[in-house]
PDB file of C-alpha atoms in Angstrom:
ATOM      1  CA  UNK A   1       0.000   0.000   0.000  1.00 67.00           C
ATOM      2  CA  UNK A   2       3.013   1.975   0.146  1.00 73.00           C
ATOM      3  CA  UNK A   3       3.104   2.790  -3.442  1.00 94.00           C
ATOM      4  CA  UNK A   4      -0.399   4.120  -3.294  1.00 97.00           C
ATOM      5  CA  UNK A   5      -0.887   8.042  -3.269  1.00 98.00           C
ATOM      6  CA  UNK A   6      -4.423   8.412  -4.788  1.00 98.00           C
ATOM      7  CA  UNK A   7      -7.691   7.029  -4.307  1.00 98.00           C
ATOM      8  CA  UNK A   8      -9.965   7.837  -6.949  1.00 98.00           C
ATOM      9  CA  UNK A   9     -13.442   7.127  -6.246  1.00 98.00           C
ATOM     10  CA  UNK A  10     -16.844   6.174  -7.859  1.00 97.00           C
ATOM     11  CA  UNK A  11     -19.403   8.497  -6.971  1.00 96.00           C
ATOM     12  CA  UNK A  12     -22.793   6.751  -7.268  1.00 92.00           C
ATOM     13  CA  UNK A  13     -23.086   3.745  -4.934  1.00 91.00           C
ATOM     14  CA  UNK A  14     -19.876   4.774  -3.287  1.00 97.00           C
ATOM     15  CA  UNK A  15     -20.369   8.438  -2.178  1.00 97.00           C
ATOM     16  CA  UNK A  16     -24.047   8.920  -2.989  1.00 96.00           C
ATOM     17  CA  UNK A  17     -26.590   7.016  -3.667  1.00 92.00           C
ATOM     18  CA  UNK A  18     -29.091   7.936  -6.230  1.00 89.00           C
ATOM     19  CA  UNK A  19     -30.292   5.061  -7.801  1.00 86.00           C
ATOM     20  CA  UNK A  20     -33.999   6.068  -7.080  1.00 91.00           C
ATOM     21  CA  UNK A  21     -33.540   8.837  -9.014  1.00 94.00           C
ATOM     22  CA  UNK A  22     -32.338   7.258 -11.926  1.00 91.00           C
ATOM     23  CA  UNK A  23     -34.653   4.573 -11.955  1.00 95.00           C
ATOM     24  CA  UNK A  24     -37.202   7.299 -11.668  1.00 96.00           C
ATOM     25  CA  UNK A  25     -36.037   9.677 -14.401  1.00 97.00           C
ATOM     26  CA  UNK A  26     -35.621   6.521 -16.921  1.00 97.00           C
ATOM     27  CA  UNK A  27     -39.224   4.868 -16.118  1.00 97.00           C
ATOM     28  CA  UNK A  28     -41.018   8.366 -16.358  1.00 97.00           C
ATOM     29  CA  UNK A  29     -39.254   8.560 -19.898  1.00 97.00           C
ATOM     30  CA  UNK A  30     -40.346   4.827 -20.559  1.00 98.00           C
ATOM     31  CA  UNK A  31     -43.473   5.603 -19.804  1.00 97.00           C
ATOM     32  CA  UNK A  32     -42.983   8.571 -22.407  1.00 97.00           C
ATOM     33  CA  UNK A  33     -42.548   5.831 -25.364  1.00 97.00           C
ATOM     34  CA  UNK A  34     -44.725   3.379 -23.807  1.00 97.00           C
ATOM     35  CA  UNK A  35     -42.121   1.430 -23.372  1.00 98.00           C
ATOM     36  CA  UNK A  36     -41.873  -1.349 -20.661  1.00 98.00           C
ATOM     37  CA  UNK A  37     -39.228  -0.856 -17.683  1.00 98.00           C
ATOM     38  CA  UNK A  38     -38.450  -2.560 -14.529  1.00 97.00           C
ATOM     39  CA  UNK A  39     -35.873  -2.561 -11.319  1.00 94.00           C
ATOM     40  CA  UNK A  40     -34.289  -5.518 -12.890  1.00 94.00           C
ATOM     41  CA  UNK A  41     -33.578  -3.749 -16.793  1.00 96.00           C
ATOM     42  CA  UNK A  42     -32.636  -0.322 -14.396  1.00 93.00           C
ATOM     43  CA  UNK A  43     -30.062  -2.749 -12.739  1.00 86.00           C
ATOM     44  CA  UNK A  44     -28.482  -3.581 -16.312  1.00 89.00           C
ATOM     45  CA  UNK A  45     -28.117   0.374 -16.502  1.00 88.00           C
ATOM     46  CA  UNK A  46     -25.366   0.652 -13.832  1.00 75.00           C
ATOM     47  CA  UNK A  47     -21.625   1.614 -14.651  1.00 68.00           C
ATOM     48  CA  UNK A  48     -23.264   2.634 -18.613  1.00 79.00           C
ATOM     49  CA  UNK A  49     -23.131   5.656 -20.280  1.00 79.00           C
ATOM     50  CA  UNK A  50     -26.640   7.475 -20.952  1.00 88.00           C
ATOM     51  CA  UNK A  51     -26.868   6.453 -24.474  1.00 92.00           C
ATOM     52  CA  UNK A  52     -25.763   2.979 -24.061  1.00 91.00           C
ATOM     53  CA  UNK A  53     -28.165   2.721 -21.343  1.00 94.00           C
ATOM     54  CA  UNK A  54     -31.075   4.134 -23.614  1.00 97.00           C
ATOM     55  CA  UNK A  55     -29.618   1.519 -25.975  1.00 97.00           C
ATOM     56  CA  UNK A  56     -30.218  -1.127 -23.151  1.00 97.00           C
ATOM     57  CA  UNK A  57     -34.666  -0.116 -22.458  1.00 98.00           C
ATOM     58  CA  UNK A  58     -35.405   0.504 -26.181  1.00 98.00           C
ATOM     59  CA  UNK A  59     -34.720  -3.598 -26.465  1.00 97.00           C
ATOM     60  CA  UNK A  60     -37.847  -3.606 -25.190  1.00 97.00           C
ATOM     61  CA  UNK A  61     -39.556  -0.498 -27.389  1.00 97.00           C
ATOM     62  CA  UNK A  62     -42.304  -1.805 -30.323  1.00 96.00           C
ATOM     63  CA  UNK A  63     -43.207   1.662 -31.861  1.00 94.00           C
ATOM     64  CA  UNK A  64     -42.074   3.268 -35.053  1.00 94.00           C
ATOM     65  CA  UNK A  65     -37.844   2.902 -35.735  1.00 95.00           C
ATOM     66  CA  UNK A  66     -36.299   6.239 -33.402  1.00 97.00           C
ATOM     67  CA  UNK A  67     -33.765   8.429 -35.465  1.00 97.00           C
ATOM     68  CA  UNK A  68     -30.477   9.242 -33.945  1.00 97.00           C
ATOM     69  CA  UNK A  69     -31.596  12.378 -33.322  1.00 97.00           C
ATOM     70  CA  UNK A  70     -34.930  11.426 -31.546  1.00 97.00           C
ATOM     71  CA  UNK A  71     -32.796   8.840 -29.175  1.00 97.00           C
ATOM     72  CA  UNK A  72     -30.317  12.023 -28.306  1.00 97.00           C
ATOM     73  CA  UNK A  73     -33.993  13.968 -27.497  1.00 97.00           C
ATOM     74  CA  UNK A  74     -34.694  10.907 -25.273  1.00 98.00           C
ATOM     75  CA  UNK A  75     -31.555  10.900 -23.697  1.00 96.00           C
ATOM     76  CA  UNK A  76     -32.008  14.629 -22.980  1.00 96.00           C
ATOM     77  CA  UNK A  77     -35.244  14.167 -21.527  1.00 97.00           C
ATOM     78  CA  UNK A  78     -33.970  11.307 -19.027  1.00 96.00           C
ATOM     79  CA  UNK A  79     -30.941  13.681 -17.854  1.00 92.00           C
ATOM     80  CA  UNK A  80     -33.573  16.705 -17.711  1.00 96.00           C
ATOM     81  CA  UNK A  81     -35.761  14.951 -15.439  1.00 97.00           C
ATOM     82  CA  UNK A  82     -33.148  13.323 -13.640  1.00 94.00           C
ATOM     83  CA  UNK A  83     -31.822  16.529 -12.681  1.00 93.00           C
ATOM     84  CA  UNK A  84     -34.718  17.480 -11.099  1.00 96.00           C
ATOM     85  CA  UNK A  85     -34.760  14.745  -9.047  1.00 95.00           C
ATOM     86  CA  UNK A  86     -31.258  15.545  -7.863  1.00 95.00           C
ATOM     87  CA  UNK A  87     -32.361  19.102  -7.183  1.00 95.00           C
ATOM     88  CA  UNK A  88     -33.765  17.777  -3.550  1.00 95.00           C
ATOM     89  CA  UNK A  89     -30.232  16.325  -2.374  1.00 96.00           C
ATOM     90  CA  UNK A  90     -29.048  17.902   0.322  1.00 97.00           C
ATOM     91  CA  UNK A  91     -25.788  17.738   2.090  1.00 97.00           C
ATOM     92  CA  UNK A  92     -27.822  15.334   4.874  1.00 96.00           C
ATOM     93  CA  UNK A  93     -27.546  12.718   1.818  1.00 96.00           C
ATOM     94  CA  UNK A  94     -24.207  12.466   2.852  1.00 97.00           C
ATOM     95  CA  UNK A  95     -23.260  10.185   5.817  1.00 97.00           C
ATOM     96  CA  UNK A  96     -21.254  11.616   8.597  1.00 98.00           C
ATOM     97  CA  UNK A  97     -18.732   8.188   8.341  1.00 98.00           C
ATOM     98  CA  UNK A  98     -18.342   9.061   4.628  1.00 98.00           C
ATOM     99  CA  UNK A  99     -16.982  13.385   5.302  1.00 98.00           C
ATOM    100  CA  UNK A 100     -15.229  11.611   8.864  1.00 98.00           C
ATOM    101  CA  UNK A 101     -13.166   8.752   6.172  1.00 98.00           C
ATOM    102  CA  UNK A 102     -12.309  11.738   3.273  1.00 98.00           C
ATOM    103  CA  UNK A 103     -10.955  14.281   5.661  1.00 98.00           C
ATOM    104  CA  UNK A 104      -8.853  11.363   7.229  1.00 98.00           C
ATOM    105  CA  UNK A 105      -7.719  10.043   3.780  1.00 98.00           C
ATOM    106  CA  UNK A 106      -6.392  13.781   2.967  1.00 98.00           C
ATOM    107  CA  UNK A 107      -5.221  13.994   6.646  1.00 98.00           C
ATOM    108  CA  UNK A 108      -2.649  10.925   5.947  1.00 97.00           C
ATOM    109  CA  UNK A 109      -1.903  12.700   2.607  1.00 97.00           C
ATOM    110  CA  UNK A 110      -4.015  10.841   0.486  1.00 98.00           C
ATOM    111  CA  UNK A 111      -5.171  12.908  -3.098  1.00 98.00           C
ATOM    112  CA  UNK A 112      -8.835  12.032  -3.568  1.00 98.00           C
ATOM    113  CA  UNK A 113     -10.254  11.882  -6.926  1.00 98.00           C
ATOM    114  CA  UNK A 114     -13.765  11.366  -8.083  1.00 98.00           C
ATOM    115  CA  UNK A 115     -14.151   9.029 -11.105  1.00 98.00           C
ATOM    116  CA  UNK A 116     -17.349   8.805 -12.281  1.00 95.00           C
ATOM    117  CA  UNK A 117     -18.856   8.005 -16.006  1.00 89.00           C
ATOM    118  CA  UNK A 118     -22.086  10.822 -15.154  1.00 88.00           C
ATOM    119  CA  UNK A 119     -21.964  14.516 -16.223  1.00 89.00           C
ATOM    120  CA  UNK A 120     -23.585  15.455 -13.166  1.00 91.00           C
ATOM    121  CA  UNK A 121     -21.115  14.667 -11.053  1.00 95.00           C
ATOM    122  CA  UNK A 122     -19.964  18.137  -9.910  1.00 97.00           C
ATOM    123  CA  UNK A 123     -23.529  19.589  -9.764  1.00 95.00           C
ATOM    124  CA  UNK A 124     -24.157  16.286  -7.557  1.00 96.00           C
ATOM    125  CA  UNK A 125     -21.315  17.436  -5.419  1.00 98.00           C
ATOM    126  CA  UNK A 126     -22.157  20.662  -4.938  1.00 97.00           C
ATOM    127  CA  UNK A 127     -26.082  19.478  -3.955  1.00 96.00           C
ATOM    128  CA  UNK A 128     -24.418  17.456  -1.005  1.00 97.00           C
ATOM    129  CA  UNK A 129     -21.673  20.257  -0.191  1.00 98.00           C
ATOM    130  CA  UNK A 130     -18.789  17.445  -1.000  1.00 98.00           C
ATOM    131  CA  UNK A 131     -16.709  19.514  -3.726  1.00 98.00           C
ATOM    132  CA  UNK A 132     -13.698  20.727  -1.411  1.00 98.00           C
ATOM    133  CA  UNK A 133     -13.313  17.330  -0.775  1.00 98.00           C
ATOM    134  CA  UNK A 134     -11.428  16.373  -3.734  1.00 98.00           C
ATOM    135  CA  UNK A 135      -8.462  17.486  -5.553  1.00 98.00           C
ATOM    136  CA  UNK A 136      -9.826  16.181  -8.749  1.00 98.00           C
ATOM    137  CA  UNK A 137     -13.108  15.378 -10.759  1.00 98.00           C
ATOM    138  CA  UNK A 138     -12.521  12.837 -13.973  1.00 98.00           C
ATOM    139  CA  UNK A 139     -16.270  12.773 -15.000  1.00 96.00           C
ATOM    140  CA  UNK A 140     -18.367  12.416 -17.855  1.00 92.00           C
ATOM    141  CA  UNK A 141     -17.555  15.701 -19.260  1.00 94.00           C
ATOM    142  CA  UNK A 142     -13.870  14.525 -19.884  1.00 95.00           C
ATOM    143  CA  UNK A 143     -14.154  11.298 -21.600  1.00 94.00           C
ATOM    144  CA  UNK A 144     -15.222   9.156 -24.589  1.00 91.00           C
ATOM    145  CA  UNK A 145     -15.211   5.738 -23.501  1.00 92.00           C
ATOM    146  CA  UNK A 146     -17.539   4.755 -20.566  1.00 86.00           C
ATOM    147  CA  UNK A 147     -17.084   2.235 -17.957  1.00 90.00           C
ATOM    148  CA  UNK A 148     -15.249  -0.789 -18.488  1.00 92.00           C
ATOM    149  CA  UNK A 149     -13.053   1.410 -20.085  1.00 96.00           C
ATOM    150  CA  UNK A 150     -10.812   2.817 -17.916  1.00 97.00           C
ATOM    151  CA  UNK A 151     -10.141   6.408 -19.630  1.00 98.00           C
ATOM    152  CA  UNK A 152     -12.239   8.151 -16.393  1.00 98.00           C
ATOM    153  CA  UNK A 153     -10.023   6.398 -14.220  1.00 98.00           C
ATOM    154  CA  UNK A 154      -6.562   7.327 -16.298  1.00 98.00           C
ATOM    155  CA  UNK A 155      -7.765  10.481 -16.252  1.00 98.00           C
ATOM    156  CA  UNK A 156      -8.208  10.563 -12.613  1.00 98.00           C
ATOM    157  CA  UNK A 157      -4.460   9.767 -11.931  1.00 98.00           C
ATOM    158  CA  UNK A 158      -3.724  12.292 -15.015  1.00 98.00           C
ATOM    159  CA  UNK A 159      -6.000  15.051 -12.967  1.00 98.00           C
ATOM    160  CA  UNK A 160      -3.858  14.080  -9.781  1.00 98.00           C
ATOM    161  CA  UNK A 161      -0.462  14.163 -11.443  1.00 98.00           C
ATOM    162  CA  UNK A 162      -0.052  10.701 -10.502  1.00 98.00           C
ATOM    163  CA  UNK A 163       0.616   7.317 -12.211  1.00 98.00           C
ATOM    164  CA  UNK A 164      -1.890   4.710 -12.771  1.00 98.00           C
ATOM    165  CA  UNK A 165      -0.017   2.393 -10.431  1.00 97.00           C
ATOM    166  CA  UNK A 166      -0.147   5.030  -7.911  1.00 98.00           C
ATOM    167  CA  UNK A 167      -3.629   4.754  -7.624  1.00 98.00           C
ATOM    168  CA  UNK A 168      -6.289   2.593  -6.225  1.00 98.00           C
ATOM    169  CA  UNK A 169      -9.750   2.772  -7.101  1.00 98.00           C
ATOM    170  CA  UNK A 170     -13.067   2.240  -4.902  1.00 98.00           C
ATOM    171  CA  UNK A 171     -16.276   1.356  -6.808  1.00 98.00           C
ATOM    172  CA  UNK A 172     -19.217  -1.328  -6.189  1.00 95.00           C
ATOM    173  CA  UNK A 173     -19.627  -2.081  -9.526  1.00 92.00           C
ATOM    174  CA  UNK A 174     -18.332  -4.783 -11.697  1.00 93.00           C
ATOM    175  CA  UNK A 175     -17.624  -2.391 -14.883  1.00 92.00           C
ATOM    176  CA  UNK A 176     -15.887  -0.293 -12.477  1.00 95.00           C
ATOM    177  CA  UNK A 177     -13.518  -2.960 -11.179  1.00 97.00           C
ATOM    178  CA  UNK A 178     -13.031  -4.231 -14.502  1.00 97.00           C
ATOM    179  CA  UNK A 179     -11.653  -0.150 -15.309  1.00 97.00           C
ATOM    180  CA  UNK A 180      -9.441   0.210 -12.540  1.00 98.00           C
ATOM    181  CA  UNK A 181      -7.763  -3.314 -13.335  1.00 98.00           C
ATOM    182  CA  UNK A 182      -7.897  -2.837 -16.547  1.00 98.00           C
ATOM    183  CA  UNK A 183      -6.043   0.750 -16.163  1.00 98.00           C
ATOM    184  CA  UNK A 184      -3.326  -0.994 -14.438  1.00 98.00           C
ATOM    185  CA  UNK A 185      -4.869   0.190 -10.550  1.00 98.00           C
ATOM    186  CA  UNK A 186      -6.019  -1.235  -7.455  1.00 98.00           C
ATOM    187  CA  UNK A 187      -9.393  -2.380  -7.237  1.00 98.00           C
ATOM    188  CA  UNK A 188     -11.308  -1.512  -3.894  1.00 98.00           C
ATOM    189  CA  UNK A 189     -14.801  -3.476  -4.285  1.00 98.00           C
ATOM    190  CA  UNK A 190     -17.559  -2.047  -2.128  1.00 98.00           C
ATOM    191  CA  UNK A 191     -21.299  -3.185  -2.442  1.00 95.00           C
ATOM    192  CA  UNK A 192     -22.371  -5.334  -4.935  1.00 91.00           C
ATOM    193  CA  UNK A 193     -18.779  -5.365  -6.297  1.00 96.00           C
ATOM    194  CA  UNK A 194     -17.644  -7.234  -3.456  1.00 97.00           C
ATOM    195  CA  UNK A 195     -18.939 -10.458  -5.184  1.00 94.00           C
ATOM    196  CA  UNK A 196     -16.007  -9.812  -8.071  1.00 97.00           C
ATOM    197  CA  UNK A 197     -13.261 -11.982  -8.399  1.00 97.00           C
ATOM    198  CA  UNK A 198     -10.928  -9.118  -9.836  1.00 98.00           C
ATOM    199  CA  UNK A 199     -11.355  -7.365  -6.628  1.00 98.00           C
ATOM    200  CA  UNK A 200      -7.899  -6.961  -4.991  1.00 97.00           C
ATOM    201  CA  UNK A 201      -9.332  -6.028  -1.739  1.00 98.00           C
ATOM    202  CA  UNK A 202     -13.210  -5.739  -0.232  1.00 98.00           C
ATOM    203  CA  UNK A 203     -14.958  -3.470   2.347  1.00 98.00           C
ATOM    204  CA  UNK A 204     -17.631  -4.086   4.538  1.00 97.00           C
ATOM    205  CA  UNK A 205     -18.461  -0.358   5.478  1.00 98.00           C
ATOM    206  CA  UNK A 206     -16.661   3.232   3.875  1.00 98.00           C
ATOM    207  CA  UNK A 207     -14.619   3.447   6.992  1.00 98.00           C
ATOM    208  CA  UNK A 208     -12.862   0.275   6.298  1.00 98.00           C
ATOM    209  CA  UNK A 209     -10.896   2.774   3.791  1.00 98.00           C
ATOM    210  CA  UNK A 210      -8.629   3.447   7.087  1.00 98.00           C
ATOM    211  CA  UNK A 211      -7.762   0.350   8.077  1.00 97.00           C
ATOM    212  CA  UNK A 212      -6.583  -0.033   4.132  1.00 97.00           C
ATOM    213  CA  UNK A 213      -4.826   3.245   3.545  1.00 97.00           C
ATOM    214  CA  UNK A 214      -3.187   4.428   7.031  1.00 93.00           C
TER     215      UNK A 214
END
């Protein structure tokens, strides 16, 4: 762990959790299309880009054939709503243990990125008062390639002025693991991500971050 000078992290699932409010934001648009959606197809959606993720509930879409331009209007409309939802976070949808395990992390000396494949990550942040947190936000404002890819994550390191192996990476999703491995960095499984194989190490709770990194 020596080696380690960066921790980039997921946001969604890791930080925050808004889930709801995608699922919510992507059935009301479903609905839109009359177009069947469920908490199992939303679960498909998680670690993918917007469009892929449109890609993903129009499987299940019998109406007329959608232009390219009519899917980026769809697209639109999910982020749109979706942004509305996220206008009610507040800092409280922040747990005291996560703030308590960041300011230690930066405390030991720790840079803290964010990594995360949405381009709402730094209005997110600012909802739950968590920008001054980081040194660095690699989001999807900054990249081409979503999640397995690891370009957010490279870009994290890039953002910190460190190397790839100088990072380790904390997310609770498979795609995510499979980025930070794949981008030659540690894996930190959290959540559902614990279940992964590639995982290097596990965590039962955020604060297990200390006993990891002291």
């Amino acid at each position: 762990m020596k080696k380690i000078k960066g921790i980039i992290f997921d946001l969604d699932g890791v930080i925050v959790f808004t889930d709801k409010f995608h699922y919510l934001a992507w059935k009301d648009m479903a609905d839109s299309i009359n177009t069947y959606f469920d908490e199992t197809i939303n679960n498909r959606l998680r670690g993918v880009s917007r469009m892929a993720s449109l890609e993903i509930i129009l499987e299940k879409y019998k109406g007329k054939p959608l232009s390219q331009e009519e899917k980026e209007a769809l697209a639109e409309k999910k982020n749109t709503l979706y942004r509305e939802y996220l206008k009610t976070m507040t800092p409280n949808d922040v747990t005291q243990e996560v703030r308590d395990t960041l300011t230690e992390l930066r405390r030991r000396g720790y840079k803290l990125s964010i990594g995360s494949s949405s381009k709402n990550a730094k209005f997110i942040l600012e909802r739950v008062d968590l920008t001054s947190y980081f040194d660095a936000i690699s989001d999807g404002t900054n990249i081409t390639k979503s999640k397995p890819d690891p370009e957010v994550f490279l870009k994290g390191a890039e953002f910190l002025g460190l190397r790839p192996e100088e990072c380790a990476v904390v997310e609770d999703a498979y795609a995510g693991i499979d980025a930070a491995k794949d981008g030659g960095m540690l894996g930190v499984a959290i959540g559902d991500a614990t279940n992964y194989r590639r995982s290097d190490y596990c965590l039962t709770t955020f604060s297990d971050l200390l006993k990891l990194f002291k």
